[in-house]
PDB file of N, CA and C in Angstrom:
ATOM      1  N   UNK A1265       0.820  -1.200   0.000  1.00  0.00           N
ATOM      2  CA  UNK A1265       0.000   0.000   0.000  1.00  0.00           C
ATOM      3  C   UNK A1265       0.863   1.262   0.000  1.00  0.00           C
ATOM      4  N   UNK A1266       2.368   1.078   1.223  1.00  0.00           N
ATOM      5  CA  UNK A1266       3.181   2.605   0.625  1.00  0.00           C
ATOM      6  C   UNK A1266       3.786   2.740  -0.287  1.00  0.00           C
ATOM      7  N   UNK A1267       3.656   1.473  -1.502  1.00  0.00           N
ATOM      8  CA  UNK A1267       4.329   1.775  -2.593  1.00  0.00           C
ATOM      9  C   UNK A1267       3.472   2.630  -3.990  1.00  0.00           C
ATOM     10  N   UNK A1268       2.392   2.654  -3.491  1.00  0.00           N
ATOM     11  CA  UNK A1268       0.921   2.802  -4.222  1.00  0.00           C
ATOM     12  C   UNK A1268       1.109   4.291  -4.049  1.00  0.00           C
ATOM     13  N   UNK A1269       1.200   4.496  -2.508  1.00  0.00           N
ATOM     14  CA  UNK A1269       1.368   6.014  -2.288  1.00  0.00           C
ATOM     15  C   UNK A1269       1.998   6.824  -2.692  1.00  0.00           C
ATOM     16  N   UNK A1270       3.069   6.111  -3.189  1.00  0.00           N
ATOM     17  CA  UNK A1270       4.161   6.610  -3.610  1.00  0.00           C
ATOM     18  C   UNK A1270       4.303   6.704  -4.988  1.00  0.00           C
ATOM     19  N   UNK A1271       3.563   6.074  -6.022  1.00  0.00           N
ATOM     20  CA  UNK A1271       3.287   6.375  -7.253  1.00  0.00           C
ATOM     21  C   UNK A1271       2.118   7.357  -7.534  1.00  0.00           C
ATOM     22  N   UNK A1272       1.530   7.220  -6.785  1.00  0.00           N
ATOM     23  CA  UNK A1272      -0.166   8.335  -7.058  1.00  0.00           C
ATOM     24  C   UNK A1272       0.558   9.683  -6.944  1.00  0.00           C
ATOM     25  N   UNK A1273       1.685   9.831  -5.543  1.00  0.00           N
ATOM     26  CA  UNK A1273       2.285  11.404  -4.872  1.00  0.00           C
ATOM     27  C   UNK A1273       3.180  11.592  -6.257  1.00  0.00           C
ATOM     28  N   UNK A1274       3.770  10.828  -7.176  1.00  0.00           N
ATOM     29  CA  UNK A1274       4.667  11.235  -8.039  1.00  0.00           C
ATOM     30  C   UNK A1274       3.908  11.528  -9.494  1.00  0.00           C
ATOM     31  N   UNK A1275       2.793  10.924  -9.794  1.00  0.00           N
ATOM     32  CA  UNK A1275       1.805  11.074 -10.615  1.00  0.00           C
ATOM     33  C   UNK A1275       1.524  12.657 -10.168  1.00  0.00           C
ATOM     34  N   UNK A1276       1.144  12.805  -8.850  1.00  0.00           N
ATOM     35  CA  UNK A1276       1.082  14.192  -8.774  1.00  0.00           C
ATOM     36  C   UNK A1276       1.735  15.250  -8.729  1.00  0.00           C
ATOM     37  N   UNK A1277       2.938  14.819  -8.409  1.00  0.00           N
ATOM     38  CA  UNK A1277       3.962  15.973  -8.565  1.00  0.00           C
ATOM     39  C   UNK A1277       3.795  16.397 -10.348  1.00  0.00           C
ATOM     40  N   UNK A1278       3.953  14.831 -11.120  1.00  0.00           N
ATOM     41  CA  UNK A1278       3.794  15.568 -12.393  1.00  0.00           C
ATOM     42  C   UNK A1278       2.790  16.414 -13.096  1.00  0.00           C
ATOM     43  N   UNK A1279       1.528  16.519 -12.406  1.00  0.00           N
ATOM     44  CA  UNK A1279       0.622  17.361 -12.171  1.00  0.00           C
ATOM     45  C   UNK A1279       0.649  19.136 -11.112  1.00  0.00           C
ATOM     46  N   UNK A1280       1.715  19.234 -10.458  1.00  0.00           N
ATOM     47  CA  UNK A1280       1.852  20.547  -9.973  1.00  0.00           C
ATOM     48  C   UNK A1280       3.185  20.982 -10.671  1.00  0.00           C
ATOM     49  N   UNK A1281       3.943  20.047 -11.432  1.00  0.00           N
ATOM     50  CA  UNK A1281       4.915  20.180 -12.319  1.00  0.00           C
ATOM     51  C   UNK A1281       4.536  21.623 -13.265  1.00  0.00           C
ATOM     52  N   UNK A1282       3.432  20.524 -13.878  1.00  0.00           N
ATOM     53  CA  UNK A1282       2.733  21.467 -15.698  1.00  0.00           C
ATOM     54  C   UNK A1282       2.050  22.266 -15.091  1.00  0.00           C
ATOM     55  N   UNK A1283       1.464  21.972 -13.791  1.00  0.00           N
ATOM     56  CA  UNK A1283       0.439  23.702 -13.351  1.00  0.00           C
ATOM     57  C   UNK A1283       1.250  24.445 -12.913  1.00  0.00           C
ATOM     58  N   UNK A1284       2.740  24.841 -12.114  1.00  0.00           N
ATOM     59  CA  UNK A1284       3.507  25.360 -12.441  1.00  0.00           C
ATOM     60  C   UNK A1284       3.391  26.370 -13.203  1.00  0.00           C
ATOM     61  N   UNK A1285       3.887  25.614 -14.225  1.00  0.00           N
ATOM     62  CA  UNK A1285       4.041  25.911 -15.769  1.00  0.00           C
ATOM     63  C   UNK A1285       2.683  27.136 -16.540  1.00  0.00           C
ATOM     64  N   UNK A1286       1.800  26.394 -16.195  1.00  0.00           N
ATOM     65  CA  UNK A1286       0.549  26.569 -16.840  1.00  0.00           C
ATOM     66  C   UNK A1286       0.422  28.060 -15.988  1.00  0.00           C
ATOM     67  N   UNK A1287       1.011  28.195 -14.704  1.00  0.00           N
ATOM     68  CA  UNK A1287      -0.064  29.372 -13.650  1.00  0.00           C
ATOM     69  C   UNK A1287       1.140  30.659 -14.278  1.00  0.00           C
ATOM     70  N   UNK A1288       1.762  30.544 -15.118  1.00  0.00           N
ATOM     71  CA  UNK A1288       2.811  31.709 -15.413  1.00  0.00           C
ATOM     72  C   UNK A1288       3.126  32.811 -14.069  1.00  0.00           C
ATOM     73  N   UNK A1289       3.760  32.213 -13.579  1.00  0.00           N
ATOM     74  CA  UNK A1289       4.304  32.930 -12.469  1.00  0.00           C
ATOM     75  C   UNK A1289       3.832  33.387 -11.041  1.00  0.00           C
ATOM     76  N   UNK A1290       2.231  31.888 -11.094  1.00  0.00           N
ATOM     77  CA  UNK A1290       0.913  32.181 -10.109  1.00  0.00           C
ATOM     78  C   UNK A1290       0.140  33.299 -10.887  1.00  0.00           C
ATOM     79  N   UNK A1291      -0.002  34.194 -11.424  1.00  0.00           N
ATOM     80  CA  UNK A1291      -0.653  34.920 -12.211  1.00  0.00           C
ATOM     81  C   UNK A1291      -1.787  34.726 -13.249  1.00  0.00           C
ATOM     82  N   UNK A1292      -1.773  33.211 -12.979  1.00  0.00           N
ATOM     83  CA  UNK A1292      -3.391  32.427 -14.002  1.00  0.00           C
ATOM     84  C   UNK A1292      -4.074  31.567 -12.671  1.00  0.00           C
ATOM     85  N   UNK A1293      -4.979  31.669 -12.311  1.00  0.00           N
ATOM     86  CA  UNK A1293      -6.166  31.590 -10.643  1.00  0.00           C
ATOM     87  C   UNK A1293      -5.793  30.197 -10.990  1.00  0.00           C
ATOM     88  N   UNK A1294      -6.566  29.175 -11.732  1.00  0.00           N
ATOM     89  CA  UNK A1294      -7.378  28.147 -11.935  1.00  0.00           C
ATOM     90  C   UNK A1294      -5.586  27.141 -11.556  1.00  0.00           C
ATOM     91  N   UNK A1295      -5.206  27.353 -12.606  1.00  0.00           N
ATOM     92  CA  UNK A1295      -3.584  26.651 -12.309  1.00  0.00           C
ATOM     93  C   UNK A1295      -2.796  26.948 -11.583  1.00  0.00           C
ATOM     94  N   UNK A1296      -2.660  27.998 -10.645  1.00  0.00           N
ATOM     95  CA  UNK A1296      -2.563  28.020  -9.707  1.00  0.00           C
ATOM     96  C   UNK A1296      -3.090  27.153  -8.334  1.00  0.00           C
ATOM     97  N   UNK A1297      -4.482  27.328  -7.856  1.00  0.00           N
ATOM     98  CA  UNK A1297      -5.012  27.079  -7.470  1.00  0.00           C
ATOM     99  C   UNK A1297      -4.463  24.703  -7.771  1.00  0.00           C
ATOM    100  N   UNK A1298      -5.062  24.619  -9.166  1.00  0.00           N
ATOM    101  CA  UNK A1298      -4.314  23.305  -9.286  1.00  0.00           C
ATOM    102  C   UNK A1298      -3.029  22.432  -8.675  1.00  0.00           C
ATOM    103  N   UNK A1299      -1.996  23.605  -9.264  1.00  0.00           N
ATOM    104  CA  UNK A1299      -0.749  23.444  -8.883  1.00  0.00           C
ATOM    105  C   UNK A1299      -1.035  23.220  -6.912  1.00  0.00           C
ATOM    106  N   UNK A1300      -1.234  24.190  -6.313  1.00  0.00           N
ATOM    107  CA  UNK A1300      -1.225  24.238  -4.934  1.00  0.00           C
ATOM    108  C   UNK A1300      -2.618  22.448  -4.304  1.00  0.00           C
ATOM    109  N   UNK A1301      -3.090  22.149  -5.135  1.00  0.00           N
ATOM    110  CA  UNK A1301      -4.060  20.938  -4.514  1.00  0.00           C
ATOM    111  C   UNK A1301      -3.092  20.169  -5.110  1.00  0.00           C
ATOM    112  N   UNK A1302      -2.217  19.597  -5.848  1.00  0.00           N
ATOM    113  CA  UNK A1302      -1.358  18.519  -6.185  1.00  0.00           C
ATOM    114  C   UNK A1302      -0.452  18.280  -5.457  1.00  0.00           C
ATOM    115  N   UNK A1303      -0.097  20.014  -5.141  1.00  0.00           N
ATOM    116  CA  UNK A1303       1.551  19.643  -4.419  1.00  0.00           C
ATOM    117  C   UNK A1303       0.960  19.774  -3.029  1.00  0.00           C
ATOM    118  N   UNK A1304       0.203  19.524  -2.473  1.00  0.00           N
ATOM    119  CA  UNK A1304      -0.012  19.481  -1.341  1.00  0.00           C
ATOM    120  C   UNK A1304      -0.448  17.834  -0.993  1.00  0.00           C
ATOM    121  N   UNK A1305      -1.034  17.335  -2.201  1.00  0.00           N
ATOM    122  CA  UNK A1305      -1.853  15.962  -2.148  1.00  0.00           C
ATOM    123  C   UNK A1305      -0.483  14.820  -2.602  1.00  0.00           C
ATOM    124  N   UNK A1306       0.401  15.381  -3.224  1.00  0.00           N
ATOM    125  CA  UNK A1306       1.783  15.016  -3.471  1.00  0.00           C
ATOM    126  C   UNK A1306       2.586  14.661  -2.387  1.00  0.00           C
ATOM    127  N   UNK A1307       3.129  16.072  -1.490  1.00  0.00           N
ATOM    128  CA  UNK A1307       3.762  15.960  -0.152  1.00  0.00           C
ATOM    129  C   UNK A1307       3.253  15.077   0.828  1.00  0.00           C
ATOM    130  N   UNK A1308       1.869  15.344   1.237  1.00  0.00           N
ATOM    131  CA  UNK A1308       0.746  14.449   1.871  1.00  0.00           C
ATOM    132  C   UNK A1308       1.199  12.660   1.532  1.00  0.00           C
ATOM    133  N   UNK A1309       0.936  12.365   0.181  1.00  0.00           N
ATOM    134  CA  UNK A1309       0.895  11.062   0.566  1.00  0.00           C
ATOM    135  C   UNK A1309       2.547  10.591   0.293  1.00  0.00           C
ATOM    136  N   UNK A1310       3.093  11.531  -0.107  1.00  0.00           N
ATOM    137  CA  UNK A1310       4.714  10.740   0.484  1.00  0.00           C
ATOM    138  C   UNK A1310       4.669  11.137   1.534  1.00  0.00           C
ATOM    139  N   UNK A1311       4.227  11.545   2.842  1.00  0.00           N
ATOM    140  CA  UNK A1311       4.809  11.936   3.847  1.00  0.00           C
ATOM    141  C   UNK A1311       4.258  10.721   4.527  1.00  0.00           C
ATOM    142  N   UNK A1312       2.698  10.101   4.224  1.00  0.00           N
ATOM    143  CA  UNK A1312       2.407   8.681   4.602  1.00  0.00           C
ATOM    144  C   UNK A1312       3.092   7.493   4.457  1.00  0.00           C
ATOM    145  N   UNK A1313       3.834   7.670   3.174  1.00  0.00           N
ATOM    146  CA  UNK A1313       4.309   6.395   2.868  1.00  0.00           C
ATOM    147  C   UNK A1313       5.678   6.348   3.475  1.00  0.00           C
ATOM    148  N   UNK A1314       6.318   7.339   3.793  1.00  0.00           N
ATOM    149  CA  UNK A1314       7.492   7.430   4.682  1.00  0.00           C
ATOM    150  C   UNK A1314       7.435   6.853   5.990  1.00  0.00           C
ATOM    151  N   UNK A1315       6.008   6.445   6.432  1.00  0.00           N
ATOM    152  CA  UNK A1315       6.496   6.226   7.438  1.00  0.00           C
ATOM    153  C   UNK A1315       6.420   4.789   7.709  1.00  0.00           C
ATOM    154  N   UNK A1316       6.282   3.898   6.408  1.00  0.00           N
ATOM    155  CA  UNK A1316       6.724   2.280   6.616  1.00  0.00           C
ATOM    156  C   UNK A1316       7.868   2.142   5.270  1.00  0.00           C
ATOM    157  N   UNK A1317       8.255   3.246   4.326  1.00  0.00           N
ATOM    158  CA  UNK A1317       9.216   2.813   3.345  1.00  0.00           C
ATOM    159  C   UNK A1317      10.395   3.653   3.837  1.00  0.00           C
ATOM    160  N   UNK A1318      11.483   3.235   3.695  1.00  0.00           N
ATOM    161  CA  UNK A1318      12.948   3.715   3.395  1.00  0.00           C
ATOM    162  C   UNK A1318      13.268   4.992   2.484  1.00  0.00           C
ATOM    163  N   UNK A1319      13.923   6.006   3.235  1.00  0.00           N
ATOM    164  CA  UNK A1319      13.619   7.384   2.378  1.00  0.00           C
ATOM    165  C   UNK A1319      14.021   7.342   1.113  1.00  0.00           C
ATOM    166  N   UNK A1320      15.432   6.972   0.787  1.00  0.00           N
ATOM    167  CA  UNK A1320      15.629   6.768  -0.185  1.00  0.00           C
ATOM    168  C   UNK A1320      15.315   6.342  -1.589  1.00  0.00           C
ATOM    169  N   UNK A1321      14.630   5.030  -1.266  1.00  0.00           N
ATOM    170  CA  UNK A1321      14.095   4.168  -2.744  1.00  0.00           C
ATOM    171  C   UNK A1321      13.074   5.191  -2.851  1.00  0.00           C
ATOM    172  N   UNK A1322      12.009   5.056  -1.798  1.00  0.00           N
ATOM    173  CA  UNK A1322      10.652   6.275  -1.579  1.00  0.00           C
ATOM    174  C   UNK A1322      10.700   7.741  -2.455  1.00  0.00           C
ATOM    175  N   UNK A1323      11.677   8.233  -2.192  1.00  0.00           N
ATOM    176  CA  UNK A1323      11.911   9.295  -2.720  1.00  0.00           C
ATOM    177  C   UNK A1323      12.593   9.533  -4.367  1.00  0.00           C
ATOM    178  N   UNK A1324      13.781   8.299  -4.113  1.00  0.00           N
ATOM    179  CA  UNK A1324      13.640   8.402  -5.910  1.00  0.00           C
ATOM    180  C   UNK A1324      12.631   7.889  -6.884  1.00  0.00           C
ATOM    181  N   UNK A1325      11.847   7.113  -6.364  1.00  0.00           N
ATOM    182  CA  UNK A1325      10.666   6.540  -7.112  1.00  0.00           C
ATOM    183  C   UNK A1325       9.756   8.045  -7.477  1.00  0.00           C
ATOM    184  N   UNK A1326       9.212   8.838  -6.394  1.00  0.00           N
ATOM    185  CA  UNK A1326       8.446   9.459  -6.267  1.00  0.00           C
ATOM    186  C   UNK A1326       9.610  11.012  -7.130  1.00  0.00           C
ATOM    187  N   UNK A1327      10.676  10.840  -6.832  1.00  0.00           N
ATOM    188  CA  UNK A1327      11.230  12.104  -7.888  1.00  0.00           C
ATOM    189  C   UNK A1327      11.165  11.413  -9.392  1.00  0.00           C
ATOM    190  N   UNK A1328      11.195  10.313  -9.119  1.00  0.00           N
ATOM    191  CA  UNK A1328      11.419   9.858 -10.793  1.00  0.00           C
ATOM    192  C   UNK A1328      10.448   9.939 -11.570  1.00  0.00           C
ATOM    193  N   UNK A1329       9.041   9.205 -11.206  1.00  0.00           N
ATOM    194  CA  UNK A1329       7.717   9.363 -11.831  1.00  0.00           C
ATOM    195  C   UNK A1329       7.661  10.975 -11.789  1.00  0.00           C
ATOM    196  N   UNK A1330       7.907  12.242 -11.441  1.00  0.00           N
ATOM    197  CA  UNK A1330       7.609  12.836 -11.382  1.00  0.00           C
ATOM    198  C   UNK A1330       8.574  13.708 -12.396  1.00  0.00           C
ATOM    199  N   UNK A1331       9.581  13.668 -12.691  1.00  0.00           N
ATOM    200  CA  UNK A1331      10.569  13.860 -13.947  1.00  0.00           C
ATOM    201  C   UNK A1331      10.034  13.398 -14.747  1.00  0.00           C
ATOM    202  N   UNK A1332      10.157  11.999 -15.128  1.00  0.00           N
ATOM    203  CA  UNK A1332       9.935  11.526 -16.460  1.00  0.00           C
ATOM    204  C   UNK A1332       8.642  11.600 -16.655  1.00  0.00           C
ATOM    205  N   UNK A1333       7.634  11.748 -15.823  1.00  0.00           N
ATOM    206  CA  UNK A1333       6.103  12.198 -16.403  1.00  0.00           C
ATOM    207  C   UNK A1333       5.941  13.414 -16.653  1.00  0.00           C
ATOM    208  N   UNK A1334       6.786  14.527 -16.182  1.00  0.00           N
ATOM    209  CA  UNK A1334       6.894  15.716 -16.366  1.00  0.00           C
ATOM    210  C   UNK A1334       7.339  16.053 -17.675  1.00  0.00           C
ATOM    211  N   UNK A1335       8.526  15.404 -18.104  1.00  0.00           N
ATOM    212  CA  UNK A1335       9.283  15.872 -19.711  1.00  0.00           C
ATOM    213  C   UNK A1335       8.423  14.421 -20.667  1.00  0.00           C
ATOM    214  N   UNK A1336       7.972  13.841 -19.997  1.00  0.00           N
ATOM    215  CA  UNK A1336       6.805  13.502 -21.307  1.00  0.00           C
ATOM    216  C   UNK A1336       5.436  14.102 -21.905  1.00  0.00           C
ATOM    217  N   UNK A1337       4.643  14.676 -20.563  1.00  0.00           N
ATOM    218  CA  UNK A1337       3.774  15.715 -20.574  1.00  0.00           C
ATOM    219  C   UNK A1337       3.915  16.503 -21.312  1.00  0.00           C
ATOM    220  N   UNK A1338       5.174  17.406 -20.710  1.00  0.00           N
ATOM    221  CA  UNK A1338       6.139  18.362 -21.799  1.00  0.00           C
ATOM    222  C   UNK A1338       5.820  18.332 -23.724  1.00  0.00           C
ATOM    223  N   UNK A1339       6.519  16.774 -23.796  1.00  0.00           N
ATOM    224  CA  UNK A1339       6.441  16.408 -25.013  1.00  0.00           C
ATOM    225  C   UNK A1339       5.377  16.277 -25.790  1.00  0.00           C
ATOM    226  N   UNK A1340       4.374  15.741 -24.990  1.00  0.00           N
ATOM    227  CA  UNK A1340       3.434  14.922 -25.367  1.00  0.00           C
ATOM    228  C   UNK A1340       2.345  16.152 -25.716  1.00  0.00           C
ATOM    229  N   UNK A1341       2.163  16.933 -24.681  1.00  0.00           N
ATOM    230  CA  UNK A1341       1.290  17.803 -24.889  1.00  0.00           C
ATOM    231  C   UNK A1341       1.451  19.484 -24.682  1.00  0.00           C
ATOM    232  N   UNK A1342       2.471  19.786 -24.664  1.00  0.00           N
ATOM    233  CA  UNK A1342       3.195  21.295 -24.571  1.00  0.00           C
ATOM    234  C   UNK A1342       4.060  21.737 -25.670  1.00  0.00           C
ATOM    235  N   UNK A1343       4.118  20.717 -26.599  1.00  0.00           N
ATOM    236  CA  UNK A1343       5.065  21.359 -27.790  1.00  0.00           C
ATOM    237  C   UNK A1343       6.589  21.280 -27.149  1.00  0.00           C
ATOM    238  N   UNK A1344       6.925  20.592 -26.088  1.00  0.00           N
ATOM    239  CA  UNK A1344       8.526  20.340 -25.770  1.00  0.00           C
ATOM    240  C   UNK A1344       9.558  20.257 -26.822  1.00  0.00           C
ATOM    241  N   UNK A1345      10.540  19.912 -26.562  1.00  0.00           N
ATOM    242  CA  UNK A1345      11.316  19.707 -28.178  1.00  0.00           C
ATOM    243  C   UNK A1345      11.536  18.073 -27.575  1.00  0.00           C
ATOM    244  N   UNK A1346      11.274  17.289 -28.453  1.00  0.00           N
ATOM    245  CA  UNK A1346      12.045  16.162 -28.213  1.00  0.00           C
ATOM    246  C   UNK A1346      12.860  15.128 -29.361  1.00  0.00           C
ATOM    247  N   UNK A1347      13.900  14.879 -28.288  1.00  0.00           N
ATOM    248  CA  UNK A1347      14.918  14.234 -29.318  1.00  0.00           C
ATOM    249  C   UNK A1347      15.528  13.431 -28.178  1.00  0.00           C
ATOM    250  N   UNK A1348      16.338  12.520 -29.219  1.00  0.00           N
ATOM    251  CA  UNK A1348      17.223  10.889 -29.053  1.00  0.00           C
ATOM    252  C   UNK A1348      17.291  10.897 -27.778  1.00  0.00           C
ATOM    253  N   UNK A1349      18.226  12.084 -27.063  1.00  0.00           N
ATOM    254  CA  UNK A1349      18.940  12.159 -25.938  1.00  0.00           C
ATOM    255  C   UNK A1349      18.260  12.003 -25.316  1.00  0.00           C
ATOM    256  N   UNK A1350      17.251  13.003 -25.102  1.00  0.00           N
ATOM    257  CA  UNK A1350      16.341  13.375 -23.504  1.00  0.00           C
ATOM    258  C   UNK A1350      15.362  11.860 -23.285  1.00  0.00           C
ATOM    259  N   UNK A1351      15.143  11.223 -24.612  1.00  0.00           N
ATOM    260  CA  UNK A1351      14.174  10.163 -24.613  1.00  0.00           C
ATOM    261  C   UNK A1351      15.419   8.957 -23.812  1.00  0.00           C
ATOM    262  N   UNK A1352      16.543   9.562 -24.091  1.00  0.00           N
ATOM    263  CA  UNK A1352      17.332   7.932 -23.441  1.00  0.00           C
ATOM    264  C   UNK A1352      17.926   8.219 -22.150  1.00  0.00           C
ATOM    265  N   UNK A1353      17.497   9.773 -21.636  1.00  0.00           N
ATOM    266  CA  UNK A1353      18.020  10.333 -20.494  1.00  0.00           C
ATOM    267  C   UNK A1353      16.627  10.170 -19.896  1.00  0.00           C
ATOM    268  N   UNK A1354      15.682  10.176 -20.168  1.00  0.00           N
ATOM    269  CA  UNK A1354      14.301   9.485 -19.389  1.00  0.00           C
ATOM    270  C   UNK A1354      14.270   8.086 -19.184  1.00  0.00           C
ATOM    271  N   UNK A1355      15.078   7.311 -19.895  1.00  0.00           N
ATOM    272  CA  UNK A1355      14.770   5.673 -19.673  1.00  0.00           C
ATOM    273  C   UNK A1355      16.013   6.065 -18.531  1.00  0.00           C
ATOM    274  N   UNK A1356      17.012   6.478 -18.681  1.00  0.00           N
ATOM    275  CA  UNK A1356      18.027   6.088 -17.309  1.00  0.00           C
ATOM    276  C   UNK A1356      17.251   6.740 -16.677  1.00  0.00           C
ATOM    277  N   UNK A1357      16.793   7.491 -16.142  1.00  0.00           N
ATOM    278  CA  UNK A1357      16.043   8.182 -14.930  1.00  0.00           C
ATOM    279  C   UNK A1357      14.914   7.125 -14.145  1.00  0.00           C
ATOM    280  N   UNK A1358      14.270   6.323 -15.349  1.00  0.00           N
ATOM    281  CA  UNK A1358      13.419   5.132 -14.683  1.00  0.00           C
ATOM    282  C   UNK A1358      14.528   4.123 -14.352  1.00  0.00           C
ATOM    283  N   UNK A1359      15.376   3.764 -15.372  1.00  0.00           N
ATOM    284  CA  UNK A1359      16.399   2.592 -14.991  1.00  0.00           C
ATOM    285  C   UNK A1359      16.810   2.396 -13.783  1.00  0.00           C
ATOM    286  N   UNK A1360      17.411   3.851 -13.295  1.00  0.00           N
ATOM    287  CA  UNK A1360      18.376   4.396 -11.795  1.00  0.00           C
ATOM    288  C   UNK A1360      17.145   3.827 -11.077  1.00  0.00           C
ATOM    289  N   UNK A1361      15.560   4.381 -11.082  1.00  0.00           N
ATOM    290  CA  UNK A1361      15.056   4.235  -9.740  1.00  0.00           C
ATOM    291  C   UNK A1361      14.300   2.937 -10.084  1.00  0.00           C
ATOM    292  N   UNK A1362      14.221   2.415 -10.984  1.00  0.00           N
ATOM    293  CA  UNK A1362      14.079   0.246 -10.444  1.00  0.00           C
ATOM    294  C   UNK A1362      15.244  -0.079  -9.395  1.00  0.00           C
ATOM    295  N   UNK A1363      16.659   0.143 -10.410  1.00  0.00           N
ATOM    296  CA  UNK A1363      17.931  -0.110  -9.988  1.00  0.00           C
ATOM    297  C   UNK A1363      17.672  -0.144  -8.173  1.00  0.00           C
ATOM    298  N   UNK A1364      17.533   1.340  -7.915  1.00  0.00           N
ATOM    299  CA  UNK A1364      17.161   1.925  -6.277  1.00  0.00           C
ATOM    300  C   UNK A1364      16.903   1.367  -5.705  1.00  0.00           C
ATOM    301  N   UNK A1365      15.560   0.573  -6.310  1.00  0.00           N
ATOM    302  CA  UNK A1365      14.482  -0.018  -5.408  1.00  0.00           C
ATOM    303  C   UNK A1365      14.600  -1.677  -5.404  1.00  0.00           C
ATOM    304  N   UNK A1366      15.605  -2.253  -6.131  1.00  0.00           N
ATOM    305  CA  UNK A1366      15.435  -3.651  -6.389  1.00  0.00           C
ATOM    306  C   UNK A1366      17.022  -3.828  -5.399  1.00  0.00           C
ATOM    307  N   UNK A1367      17.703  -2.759  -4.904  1.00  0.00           N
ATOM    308  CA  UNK A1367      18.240  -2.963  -4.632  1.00  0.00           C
ATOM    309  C   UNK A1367      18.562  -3.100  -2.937  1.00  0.00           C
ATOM    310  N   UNK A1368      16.949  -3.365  -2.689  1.00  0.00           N
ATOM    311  CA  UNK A1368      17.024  -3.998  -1.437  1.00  0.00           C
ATOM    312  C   UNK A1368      16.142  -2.961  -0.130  1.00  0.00           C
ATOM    313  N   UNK A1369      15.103  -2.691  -0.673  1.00  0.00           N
ATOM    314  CA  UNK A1369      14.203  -2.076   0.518  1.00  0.00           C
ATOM    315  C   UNK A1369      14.039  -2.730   1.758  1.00  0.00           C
ATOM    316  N   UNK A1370      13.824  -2.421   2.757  1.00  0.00           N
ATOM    317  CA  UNK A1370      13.842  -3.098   3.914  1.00  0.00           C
ATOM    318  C   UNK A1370      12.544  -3.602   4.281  1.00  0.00           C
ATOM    319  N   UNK A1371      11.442  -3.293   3.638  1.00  0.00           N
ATOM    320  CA  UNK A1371      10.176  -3.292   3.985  1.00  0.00           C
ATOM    321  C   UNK A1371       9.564  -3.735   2.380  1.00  0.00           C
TER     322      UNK A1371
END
């Protein structure tokens, strides 16, 4: 169940990521407003799942989904630029945090 938490909080980070983005400098209400219910619902449930997982794996999982869903978003639906590199600098970014996590959580 805190590993669950820990993908939904990074799903959401990549969601206060693009509202960020979207609130141009807090200066647009609605994405604003967005941005601030993600990253709060983000922090929230990693701060649950911290307290039966290991900070480490926990945290790169939850930075990682939240990168690489971020510069795919980017791509996918913001007009990003994408090319070779960044697409094989997103697979190491997932690679590193399997790597992290297979490499021996305690729980």
């Amino acid at each position: 169940m805190a590993w669950l938490l820990v993908v939904v909080a990074g799903l959401l980070e990549t969601g206060f990521a693009v509202c960020l983005k979207l609130s141009h400098g807090f200066t647009r209400l609605w994405p604003t407003i967005a941005f601030a219910a993600f990253a709060l619902g983000s922090f929230g449930l990693l701060t649950l799942s911290l307290k039966k997982l290991d900070v480490g794996p926990a945290y790169a999982v939850w930075t990682g989904i939240g990168a690489a869903g971020t510069a795919i978003y980017g791509m996918v639906f913001l007009d990003d630029l994408v090319s070779t590199l960044k697409l094989v600098s997103i697979a190491f970014v997932i690679v590193g945090v399997i790597g992290l996590q297979l490499s021996g959580s305690a729980h």
